Amino acid sequence: MHSNQYHHTGIIHVDIFIGGAPLLETRLCEGLLEFGKSHPQWRFSMRGADFRYTKQWLRKRPIDGVLALIDAKPVARNLDAAGIPWVHLLPGLTVPQPCINVDDRAIGRLGADFFLGKGFLRCAFCGVGNAWSAQRAAGFRERLTEAGRDCRFTEIPFESGSTWGFSTASEQRLRQWVASLERGVAVMTAHDALANRLVDICLQEGLRIPQDIAVLGVGNHDLLCKLSPVPISSIDAAVPQVAIRGATMLEALIGGRPCPHQLLVPPNTIAERQSTKIMAYGDDLVARIVAHIRDHVCDGLTVADLAKAFPVSHRTLSRRFAQYVGHSPATEIRQARLRHARRLLAATHLSLTNIAAACGYADLSHMDRAFRSTFGTSPGILRQG
């Protein structure tokens, strides 16, 4: 059994084995930095993609635990044989070790909800041919099916290895698929790298983003999203939170305390940029009213206010919303308030009372009831999670 230095010095030596995935490495390190602020006794060592834990090496090093992204069976065997606690971060398949992952199905559902909220009648998903991509596609399709919408689907596999590049064949397949899409379609991709390439191809083919094709990625990687010719909207998959939860799980294992075998981290909000900034409702007046609702939802907006602001009767307004949006203007106002409140919960340190006031709720109890009805939990618990 490997000796645990924590019992002798109070210092916890932890190896971080996540090399070879630069985009994930950056976001995971963000989470480790946050965790380290409240755990000054932890000492981290980074290992590259070509590193291997051998029995001889492990006998000479004081390691209390390991956080590993790389899926390598020899690593698992040697760590287990040495009795070193370790947590597998973002495993692609089911693993016997304690692990933590993003909730890929929830990511897909969030993307579909986003497109439904913008009024897109035609939606598509572009995957990368692996297990987590398939789960995102499944969640996306599931939510669209619930809303009575169809979904186009394709897979464009990346080259094997850590380069995340496209082969000539994959590039050609993506071009052919883009050419087959109807104009006005909203495409969710499995990852920002694919969204970035999709935007390039659309522009090369003379297509407008987002007027002809709206594009949504996953990961919210600044280099891929903000430096794209058309900045890309992206789902924040909460990868830093994976590192925080993984380190918390490892802390329990090091201390000999029980912990869940597997945890799924739900996605954060969507960072919207130019690639989806369009209202796609099939009625210009409805699109303008929806945009007005979202711009003024914090002002205590009511349906009566809409009838005053736009040249339309209450009856006509309700009929056109039912036809083009699928629910009433009052429901759209409630949903806009909830979305804004959830964004503030995730992105700010405002108190719950201040968030309720900022989102047009009469008081905190009204916001609490709305959250419990829609999300099945209170705003405070949702913020903690």
Short mmCIF file of C-alpha atoms in Angstrom, two decimals, residues 110-352:
data_model
loop_
_atom_site.label_atom_id
_atom_site.label_comp_id
_atom_site.label_asym_id
_atom_site.label_seq_id
_atom_site.Cartn_x
_atom_site.Cartn_y
_atom_site.Cartn_z
CA LEU A 110 -30.23 22.70 -23.49
CA GLY A 111 -29.19 23.30 -27.10
CA ALA A 112 -32.62 22.23 -28.38
CA ASP A 113 -34.37 24.41 -25.81
CA PHE A 114 -32.27 27.36 -26.96
CA PHE A 115 -33.29 26.88 -30.60
CA LEU A 116 -36.93 26.35 -29.67
CA GLY A 117 -36.84 29.56 -27.67
CA LYS A 118 -35.63 31.45 -30.74
CA GLY A 119 -38.42 30.07 -32.90
CA PHE A 120 -36.43 27.84 -35.27
CA LEU A 121 -38.68 25.44 -37.16
CA ARG A 122 -35.76 23.53 -38.74
CA CYS A 123 -32.99 22.14 -36.52
CA ALA A 124 -30.01 19.86 -37.14
CA PHE A 125 -27.23 18.23 -35.16
CA CYS A 126 -23.68 17.58 -36.36
CA GLY A 127 -21.79 15.01 -34.28
CA VAL A 128 -18.22 13.74 -34.23
CA GLY A 129 -18.83 9.99 -34.11
CA ASN A 130 -18.09 9.09 -30.49
CA ALA A 131 -20.01 8.18 -27.33
CA TRP A 132 -20.33 11.63 -25.75
CA SER A 133 -21.34 13.16 -29.08
CA ALA A 134 -24.06 10.51 -29.42
CA GLN A 135 -25.42 11.40 -25.97
CA ARG A 136 -25.58 15.09 -26.89
CA ALA A 137 -27.39 14.19 -30.11
CA ALA A 138 -29.83 12.00 -28.18
CA GLY A 139 -30.71 14.79 -25.75
CA PHE A 140 -31.10 17.24 -28.63
CA ARG A 141 -33.45 14.93 -30.54
CA GLU A 142 -35.37 14.00 -27.40
CA ARG A 143 -36.22 17.62 -26.58
CA LEU A 144 -37.17 18.45 -30.19
CA THR A 145 -39.42 15.38 -30.34
CA GLU A 146 -41.20 16.55 -27.19
CA ALA A 147 -41.85 19.86 -28.96
CA GLY A 148 -43.11 18.14 -32.11
CA ARG A 149 -40.08 19.10 -34.23
CA ASP A 150 -37.95 17.00 -36.56
CA CYS A 151 -34.14 16.99 -36.62
CA ARG A 152 -31.55 16.43 -39.33
CA PHE A 153 -28.48 14.54 -38.16
CA THR A 154 -25.00 13.73 -39.40
CA GLU A 155 -21.63 12.68 -38.00
CA ILE A 156 -18.29 14.09 -39.17
CA PRO A 157 -15.57 12.15 -37.28
CA PHE A 158 -12.37 13.92 -36.27
CA GLU A 159 -9.03 12.34 -37.01
CA SER A 160 -7.81 10.02 -34.27
CA GLY A 161 -5.33 11.37 -31.75
CA SER A 162 -5.27 14.67 -29.93
CA THR A 163 -5.01 17.06 -32.90
CA TRP A 164 -8.77 17.33 -33.45
CA GLY A 165 -8.24 17.91 -37.15
CA PHE A 166 -10.26 16.99 -40.22
CA SER A 167 -9.26 14.52 -42.86
CA THR A 168 -9.92 15.45 -46.47
CA ALA A 169 -12.80 12.96 -46.54
CA SER A 170 -14.40 14.46 -43.41
CA GLU A 171 -14.04 17.97 -44.83
CA GLN A 172 -15.79 16.89 -48.02
CA ARG A 173 -18.60 15.19 -46.09
CA LEU A 174 -19.19 18.34 -44.05
CA ARG A 175 -19.36 20.47 -47.22
CA GLN A 176 -21.86 18.09 -48.80
CA TRP A 177 -24.01 18.09 -45.67
CA VAL A 178 -24.02 21.89 -45.49
CA ALA A 179 -25.07 22.06 -49.14
CA SER A 180 -28.03 19.76 -48.38
CA LEU A 181 -29.40 21.93 -45.54
CA GLU A 182 -32.38 24.19 -46.04
CA ARG A 183 -31.84 27.88 -45.42
CA GLY A 184 -33.04 29.09 -42.04
CA VAL A 185 -31.83 25.98 -40.23
CA ALA A 186 -30.24 26.03 -36.77
CA VAL A 187 -27.31 23.62 -36.34
CA MET A 188 -25.96 22.42 -33.01
CA THR A 189 -22.52 20.86 -33.21
CA ALA A 190 -21.08 18.42 -30.69
CA HIS A 191 -18.08 20.65 -29.97
CA ASP A 192 -16.75 24.16 -30.61
CA ALA A 193 -14.00 22.80 -32.89
CA LEU A 194 -16.64 21.47 -35.26
CA ALA A 195 -18.70 24.67 -34.99
CA ASN A 196 -15.60 26.68 -35.89
CA ARG A 197 -15.00 24.61 -39.02
CA LEU A 198 -18.69 24.70 -39.94
CA VAL A 199 -18.71 28.50 -39.86
CA ASP A 200 -15.64 28.62 -42.13
CA ILE A 201 -17.25 26.30 -44.68
CA CYS A 202 -20.55 28.20 -44.66
CA LEU A 203 -18.75 31.49 -45.36
CA GLN A 204 -16.69 29.87 -48.13
CA GLU A 205 -19.92 28.67 -49.74
CA GLY A 206 -21.43 32.16 -49.60
CA LEU A 207 -23.86 31.39 -46.78
CA ARG A 208 -24.74 33.99 -44.17
CA ILE A 209 -24.37 33.28 -40.45
CA PRO A 210 -26.90 33.34 -38.79
CA GLN A 211 -29.40 34.39 -41.48
CA ASP A 212 -28.99 31.23 -43.61
CA ILE A 213 -27.54 28.89 -40.98
CA ALA A 214 -27.35 29.54 -37.24
CA VAL A 215 -24.53 27.71 -35.44
CA LEU A 216 -24.24 26.63 -31.79
CA GLY A 217 -21.16 24.91 -30.33
CA VAL A 218 -20.35 23.25 -27.01
CA GLY A 219 -17.48 24.09 -24.66
CA ASN A 220 -17.34 27.89 -24.81
CA HIS A 221 -13.64 27.88 -25.74
CA ASP A 222 -12.54 31.48 -26.31
CA LEU A 223 -9.98 30.67 -29.02
CA LEU A 224 -12.52 28.82 -31.13
CA CYS A 225 -15.59 30.94 -30.42
CA LYS A 226 -14.40 34.53 -30.15
CA LEU A 227 -11.76 34.35 -32.89
CA SER A 228 -14.12 32.79 -35.44
CA PRO A 229 -14.95 35.11 -38.42
CA VAL A 230 -18.47 35.06 -36.99
CA PRO A 231 -18.22 34.74 -33.19
CA ILE A 232 -19.83 31.44 -32.17
CA SER A 233 -22.53 30.95 -29.56
CA SER A 234 -21.66 28.04 -27.29
CA ILE A 235 -22.97 25.98 -24.39
CA ASP A 236 -20.77 26.28 -21.33
CA ALA A 237 -20.35 22.60 -20.46
CA ALA A 238 -19.10 23.45 -16.93
CA VAL A 239 -15.71 21.77 -17.44
CA PRO A 240 -14.07 23.82 -14.63
CA GLN A 241 -16.78 22.48 -12.32
CA VAL A 242 -15.77 18.96 -13.35
CA ALA A 243 -12.29 19.64 -11.97
CA ILE A 244 -13.71 21.11 -8.75
CA ARG A 245 -16.09 18.20 -8.20
CA GLY A 246 -13.36 15.72 -9.14
CA ALA A 247 -10.94 17.22 -6.62
CA THR A 248 -13.68 17.15 -3.97
CA MET A 249 -14.29 13.48 -4.75
CA LEU A 250 -10.55 12.77 -4.53
CA GLU A 251 -10.39 14.57 -1.20
CA ALA A 252 -13.02 12.19 0.17
CA LEU A 253 -11.14 9.15 -1.17
CA ILE A 254 -7.85 10.33 0.35
CA GLY A 255 -9.58 10.83 3.69
CA GLY A 256 -11.15 7.37 3.55
CA ARG A 257 -14.67 8.77 3.31
CA PRO A 258 -17.40 7.35 1.06
CA CYS A 259 -18.20 9.18 -2.17
CA PRO A 260 -20.40 8.54 -5.23
CA HIS A 261 -18.91 6.24 -7.84
CA GLN A 262 -20.01 8.58 -10.62
CA LEU A 263 -21.15 12.19 -10.82
CA LEU A 264 -22.63 14.11 -13.74
CA VAL A 265 -22.18 17.88 -13.85
CA PRO A 266 -25.04 19.75 -15.59
CA PRO A 267 -24.17 22.42 -18.17
CA ASN A 268 -24.14 26.11 -17.36
CA THR A 269 -25.87 28.71 -19.48
CA ILE A 270 -25.30 29.48 -23.17
CA ALA A 271 -22.89 32.24 -24.12
CA GLU A 272 -24.71 33.79 -27.07
CA ARG A 273 -22.67 35.48 -29.77
CA GLN A 274 -23.31 36.56 -33.35
CA SER A 275 -23.71 33.05 -34.83
CA THR A 276 -27.25 32.69 -33.38
CA LYS A 277 -28.34 36.30 -32.88
CA ILE A 278 -31.52 36.10 -34.90
CA MET A 279 -35.18 35.51 -34.18
CA ALA A 280 -36.46 32.85 -36.56
CA TYR A 281 -40.21 32.99 -35.94
CA GLY A 282 -42.22 32.80 -39.15
CA ASP A 283 -43.93 36.09 -38.36
CA ASP A 284 -42.06 39.40 -38.22
CA LEU A 285 -44.41 40.96 -35.65
CA VAL A 286 -44.12 37.94 -33.34
CA ALA A 287 -40.31 38.06 -33.64
CA ARG A 288 -40.28 41.75 -32.71
CA ILE A 289 -42.59 41.16 -29.74
CA VAL A 290 -40.47 38.25 -28.46
CA ALA A 291 -37.35 40.43 -28.75
CA HIS A 292 -39.19 43.20 -26.87
CA ILE A 293 -40.14 40.77 -24.11
CA ARG A 294 -36.54 39.67 -23.65
CA ASP A 295 -35.25 43.24 -23.67
CA HIS A 296 -37.80 44.46 -21.12
CA VAL A 297 -38.59 41.39 -19.03
CA CYS A 298 -36.92 42.96 -15.99
CA ASP A 299 -39.32 45.93 -16.12
CA GLY A 300 -42.31 44.03 -14.75
CA LEU A 301 -43.70 43.56 -18.27
CA THR A 302 -47.29 42.30 -18.69
CA VAL A 303 -49.35 41.10 -21.66
CA ALA A 304 -51.36 44.33 -21.46
CA ASP A 305 -48.10 46.26 -21.94
CA LEU A 306 -47.47 44.34 -25.16
CA ALA A 307 -50.87 45.25 -26.56
CA LYS A 308 -50.08 48.90 -25.89
CA ALA A 309 -46.57 48.77 -27.37
CA PHE A 310 -47.60 47.01 -30.61
CA PRO A 311 -50.54 47.60 -32.98
CA VAL A 312 -52.33 44.33 -32.26
CA SER A 313 -55.31 43.24 -30.18
CA HIS A 314 -54.97 40.89 -27.24
CA ARG A 315 -56.93 38.22 -29.16
CA THR A 316 -54.76 38.50 -32.28
CA LEU A 317 -51.60 38.51 -30.17
CA SER A 318 -52.62 35.26 -28.45
CA ARG A 319 -53.59 33.61 -31.75
CA ARG A 320 -50.33 34.50 -33.51
CA PHE A 321 -48.23 33.40 -30.53
CA ALA A 322 -50.06 30.06 -30.45
CA GLN A 323 -49.38 29.62 -34.18
CA TYR A 324 -45.73 30.71 -34.36
CA VAL A 325 -44.34 30.24 -30.83
CA GLY A 326 -46.41 27.38 -29.48
CA HIS A 327 -47.44 29.06 -26.23
CA SER A 328 -49.06 32.27 -24.97
CA PRO A 329 -47.42 35.70 -24.54
CA ALA A 330 -47.79 35.29 -20.77
CA THR A 331 -45.84 32.02 -20.91
CA GLU A 332 -43.10 33.70 -22.96
CA ILE A 333 -42.81 36.44 -20.31
CA ARG A 334 -42.58 33.84 -17.52
CA GLN A 335 -39.95 31.83 -19.40
CA ALA A 336 -37.90 34.95 -20.18
CA ARG A 337 -37.88 35.88 -16.50
CA LEU A 338 -36.79 32.39 -15.51
CA ARG A 339 -33.99 32.32 -18.11
CA HIS A 340 -32.68 35.69 -16.99
CA ALA A 341 -32.85 34.71 -13.32
CA ARG A 342 -30.98 31.48 -14.03
CA ARG A 343 -28.25 33.39 -15.90
CA LEU A 344 -27.82 35.75 -12.94
CA LEU A 345 -27.63 32.80 -10.54
CA ALA A 346 -24.82 31.24 -12.57
CA ALA A 347 -22.87 34.36 -13.55
CA THR A 348 -23.14 36.74 -10.57
CA HIS A 349 -22.89 36.81 -6.78
CA LEU A 350 -26.10 38.85 -6.38
CA SER A 351 -28.31 37.80 -3.51
CA LEU A 352 -31.47 35.83 -4.33
#
